[in-house]
CSV table of C-alpha atoms in Angstrom, one decimal:
chain,number,residue,atom,x,y,z
A,1,MET,CA,57.6,2.8,6.5
A,2,ALA,CA,57.6,3.5,2.6
A,3,GLY,CA,59.7,6.3,1.3
A,4,GLU,CA,58.3,8.7,-1.2
A,5,ILE,CA,56.9,6.6,-4.3
A,6,GLN,CA,58.5,7.3,-7.5
A,7,ASP,CA,56.4,8.8,-10.4
A,8,LEU,CA,56.1,6.7,-13.6
A,9,ILE,CA,55.2,9.1,-16.5
A,10,ALA,CA,53.0,8.4,-19.5
A,11,GLU,CA,50.3,9.2,-21.5
A,12,VAL,CA,47.1,8.0,-23.2
A,13,ARG,CA,47.4,6.2,-26.1
A,14,THR,CA,44.6,7.0,-28.6
A,15,GLY,CA,43.3,3.8,-30.3
A,16,SER,CA,43.8,0.1,-29.4
A,17,GLY,CA,44.8,-3.0,-30.9
A,18,LYS,CA,48.2,-3.8,-32.5
A,19,GLY,CA,48.0,-1.4,-35.1
A,20,ALA,CA,48.0,1.2,-32.4
A,21,ALA,CA,50.9,-0.4,-30.4
A,22,ARG,CA,52.9,-0.6,-33.7
A,23,GLN,CA,52.6,3.3,-34.6
A,24,ALA,CA,53.4,4.0,-31.1
A,25,ARG,CA,56.7,1.9,-31.4
A,26,ARG,CA,57.3,3.7,-34.7
A,27,ASP,CA,56.8,7.2,-32.9
A,28,GLY,CA,59.7,6.3,-30.3
A,29,LYS,CA,57.0,5.0,-27.9
A,30,VAL,CA,56.5,2.0,-25.7
A,31,PRO,CA,52.8,0.8,-25.7
A,32,GLY,CA,51.3,-0.3,-22.3
A,33,VAL,CA,48.1,-1.0,-20.6
A,34,LEU,CA,46.7,-0.1,-17.2
A,35,TYR,CA,44.2,-2.6,-15.7
A,36,GLY,CA,42.6,-3.8,-12.4
A,37,GLY,CA,41.2,-2.1,-9.3
A,38,GLY,CA,37.6,-2.0,-10.4
A,39,ALA,CA,37.9,0.3,-13.2
A,40,ASP,CA,38.4,0.1,-17.2
A,41,PRO,CA,41.8,-0.8,-19.0
A,42,LEU,CA,43.5,2.5,-20.1
A,43,ASN,CA,46.0,2.2,-23.0
A,44,VAL,CA,48.9,4.3,-22.3
A,45,ASN,CA,52.4,5.1,-24.3
A,46,PHE,CA,55.8,5.7,-22.2
A,47,ASP,CA,58.7,7.6,-24.0
A,48,PHE,CA,61.2,4.9,-25.2
A,49,ASN,CA,64.3,6.5,-23.7
A,50,TYR,CA,62.9,7.3,-20.2
A,51,LEU,CA,61.3,3.6,-19.9
A,52,LEU,CA,64.6,2.2,-20.8
A,53,LYS,CA,66.5,4.2,-18.2
A,54,LEU,CA,64.3,3.4,-15.6
A,55,LEU,CA,64.4,-0.6,-16.5
A,56,LYS,CA,68.4,-0.3,-16.4
A,57,GLN,CA,68.1,1.0,-12.6
A,58,GLY,CA,66.4,-2.5,-11.7
A,59,ARG,CA,63.8,-3.5,-9.5
A,60,PHE,CA,61.2,-2.1,-11.9
A,61,LYS,CA,59.0,-4.9,-11.4
A,62,SER,CA,59.5,-5.1,-7.8
A,63,GLN,CA,58.4,-1.6,-6.5
A,64,LEU,CA,55.2,0.8,-6.2
A,65,TRP,CA,55.0,3.4,-8.8
A,66,ASN,CA,52.7,6.6,-8.9
A,67,LEU,CA,51.4,6.4,-12.1
A,68,LYS,CA,50.9,10.1,-13.6
A,69,VAL,CA,49.0,10.6,-17.0
A,70,ASP,CA,47.6,13.8,-18.2
A,71,GLY,CA,44.0,13.9,-17.5
A,72,GLN,CA,43.7,10.9,-15.5
A,73,GLU,CA,44.1,10.9,-11.5
A,74,ASP,CA,47.4,9.6,-10.2
A,75,VAL,CA,47.4,6.2,-9.6
A,76,ARG,CA,49.4,3.5,-7.5
A,77,VAL,CA,50.5,0.9,-9.8
A,78,ILE,CA,53.0,-2.2,-10.2
A,79,CYS,CA,54.2,-3.7,-13.1
A,80,ARG,CA,53.1,-7.0,-14.0
A,81,ASP,CA,55.1,-7.9,-17.1
A,82,VAL,CA,57.4,-6.0,-19.6
A,83,GLN,CA,57.5,-7.9,-23.1
A,84,ARG,CA,60.9,-7.4,-24.9
A,85,ASP,CA,62.1,-8.2,-28.3
A,86,VAL,CA,63.5,-11.5,-28.4
A,87,VAL,CA,66.4,-10.1,-30.2
A,88,LYS,CA,67.5,-6.7,-29.1
A,89,ASP,CA,65.8,-7.5,-25.6
A,90,LEU,CA,64.6,-3.7,-25.6
A,91,PRO,CA,60.8,-3.1,-24.3
A,92,THR,CA,58.1,-3.6,-26.4
A,93,HIS,CA,54.9,-3.3,-24.0
A,94,VAL,CA,54.2,-2.8,-20.5
A,95,ASP,CA,51.4,-4.2,-18.3
A,96,LEU,CA,50.7,-2.4,-15.3
A,97,MET,CA,48.2,-3.1,-12.5
A,98,ARG,CA,46.2,-0.8,-10.2
A,99,LEU,CA,46.6,-1.2,-6.7
A,100,ARG,CA,44.5,0.1,-3.6
A,101,ARG,CA,46.1,0.8,-0.3
A,102,THR,CA,44.4,-2.3,1.2
A,103,SER,CA,46.0,-4.3,-1.8
A,104,ARG,CA,48.2,-7.3,-0.8
A,105,ILE,CA,51.2,-7.7,-3.1
A,106,ASN,CA,54.5,-9.4,-2.8
A,107,LEU,CA,57.7,-7.2,-3.2
A,108,TYR,CA,61.4,-7.1,-3.0
A,109,VAL,CA,62.3,-4.8,0.0
A,110,HIS,CA,66.2,-4.0,0.4
A,111,VAL,CA,68.4,-5.1,3.3
A,112,GLU,CA,70.5,-2.2,5.1
A,113,PHE,CA,73.3,-3.2,7.4
A,114,VAL,CA,74.0,-0.8,10.1
A,115,ASN,CA,76.6,-0.1,13.0
A,116,HIS,CA,79.5,-2.3,11.3
A,117,ASP,CA,81.8,-0.6,13.5
A,118,ALA,CA,80.1,-1.9,16.7
A,119,ALA,CA,80.7,-5.9,15.2
A,120,PRO,CA,83.5,-7.7,16.8
A,121,GLY,CA,83.6,-10.1,14.3
A,122,LEU,CA,84.2,-7.4,11.5
A,123,LYS,CA,86.9,-5.8,13.7
A,124,ARG,CA,88.8,-8.6,13.9
A,125,GLY,CA,88.9,-8.9,10.1
A,126,GLY,CA,85.8,-11.1,9.6
A,127,THR,CA,83.7,-10.2,6.6
A,128,LEU,CA,80.4,-9.8,6.3
A,129,VAL,CA,78.9,-12.1,3.7
A,130,VAL,CA,75.3,-11.0,2.3
A,131,VAL,CA,73.2,-13.7,1.3
A,132,ARG,CA,70.1,-11.9,0.4
A,133,SER,CA,70.7,-8.1,-0.3
A,134,ASP,CA,66.7,-8.0,-1.1
A,135,VAL,CA,64.3,-9.9,0.8
A,136,GLU,CA,60.6,-10.8,-0.8
A,137,LEU,CA,57.7,-9.6,1.3
A,138,ASN,CA,54.1,-9.7,1.4
A,139,VAL,CA,53.0,-6.3,2.4
A,140,LEU,CA,49.9,-4.1,2.1
A,141,ALA,CA,50.5,-1.7,-0.7
A,142,GLY,CA,49.7,1.4,1.6
A,143,GLU,CA,52.3,0.1,4.1
A,144,ILE,CA,55.4,-0.8,2.3
A,145,PRO,CA,58.6,-0.7,4.0
A,146,GLU,CA,61.7,1.3,2.9
A,147,LYS,CA,63.8,-1.0,3.9
A,148,LEU,CA,64.7,-3.8,6.3
A,149,VAL,CA,67.7,-2.9,8.8
A,150,VAL,CA,69.8,-5.5,10.1
A,151,ASP,CA,72.0,-4.3,13.3
A,152,LEU,CA,75.2,-5.9,13.4
A,153,THR,CA,76.1,-4.6,17.1
A,154,GLY,CA,77.9,-7.7,18.7
A,155,LYS,CA,78.0,-9.9,15.8
A,156,GLN,CA,81.0,-12.3,16.2
A,157,ILE,CA,82.9,-14.4,13.5
A,158,GLY,CA,80.7,-17.1,12.8
A,159,ASP,CA,77.4,-15.3,13.6
A,160,THR,CA,74.7,-15.9,11.3
A,161,VAL,CA,71.7,-13.4,10.7
A,162,HIS,CA,68.3,-15.2,9.7
A,163,ILE,CA,64.9,-13.2,8.7
A,164,ASN,CA,63.5,-14.0,12.4
A,165,ASP,CA,66.3,-11.8,13.6
A,166,ILE,CA,64.7,-8.8,11.8
A,167,GLU,CA,61.8,-7.0,13.5
A,168,LEU,CA,59.3,-6.8,10.4
A,169,PRO,CA,56.5,-4.0,10.6
A,170,ASN,CA,52.8,-5.2,11.4
A,171,GLY,CA,51.3,-6.9,8.7
A,172,VAL,CA,54.6,-7.6,6.8
A,173,LYS,CA,55.7,-11.2,6.4
A,174,PRO,CA,58.2,-12.8,4.4
A,175,VAL,CA,57.0,-14.9,1.2
A,176,ILE,CA,59.2,-17.9,1.9
A,177,ASN,CA,57.9,-19.6,4.8
A,178,ARG,CA,61.1,-20.6,6.5
A,179,ASN,CA,63.8,-18.9,8.8
A,180,PHE,CA,66.1,-18.3,5.8
A,181,VAL,CA,69.8,-16.8,6.0
A,182,ILE,CA,70.3,-13.3,5.3
A,183,ALA,CA,74.1,-12.9,6.1
A,184,ASN,CA,77.0,-14.3,7.9
A,185,ILE,CA,80.3,-13.1,9.3
A,186,ALA,CA,83.0,-15.3,7.8
A,187,ALA,CA,86.4,-15.7,9.2
A,188,PRO,CA,89.3,-13.9,7.6
A,189,SER,CA,90.7,-15.9,5.1
A,190,GLY,CA,94.3,-16.4,6.7
A,191,LEU,CA,92.6,-17.8,9.7
A,192,ARG,CA,90.4,-20.0,7.5
A,193,SER,CA,93.9,-21.1,6.0
A,194,ALA,CA,95.4,-21.7,9.3
A,195,ASP,CA,92.2,-23.6,10.5
A,196,ALA,CA,92.3,-26.0,7.3
A,197,GLU,CA,96.0,-26.6,7.9
A,198,ASP,CA,95.4,-27.4,11.7
A,199,ASP,CA,92.5,-30.0,10.5
A,200,GLY,CA,94.9,-31.3,8.1
A,201,ALA,CA,97.8,-32.0,10.7
A,202,GLU,CA,95.2,-33.4,13.0
A,203,GLU,CA,94.0,-35.9,10.3
A,204,GLU,CA,97.8,-36.7,9.6
A,205,ALA,CA,98.4,-37.3,13.2
A,206,ALA,CA,95.5,-39.7,13.5
A,207,GLU,CA,96.4,-41.4,10.6
A,208,GLU,CA,100.0,-42.0,11.9
């Protein structure tokens, strides 16, 4: 199940409104607000460089965070929005939502492929073509899978892995309601070229 939840560090922002938010930005901070969970909204600030680093790592809006604010109890949150400067594309405001362990949310979960050495298709020179490296799932906030695992054992050239081929934990379901493709094993480029030539030769023979 879910691995260790990463901390998200912030500080309480004194004051509210546009004036306080502008002052925060002048001080090298990014203002934000925490809402939901049956509690009053909380105005917070993030260190600009710290937040920018997290944003550049990716998946900021698609993972669960443990928000740490001095003087407040730690709380699980998810980012609902990051507003950015339209010219510089830098963060100007962050919206966070509190989550209970029983809250159901949509999150992208990484797909990991294992046992490459046990796939005959790859041994023959085939290529693993990953169609979806992340899958959006509907999950409980307290039961988020760390990853989805695809076992490539026995996979041949031409085989396709669908979402229904992956055993999902109880209570976890894909957001997309169809059996979509995760990956496939494609033929080596040389073999594909040879097949194309053979097809062409057959067509010419048929025309004659």
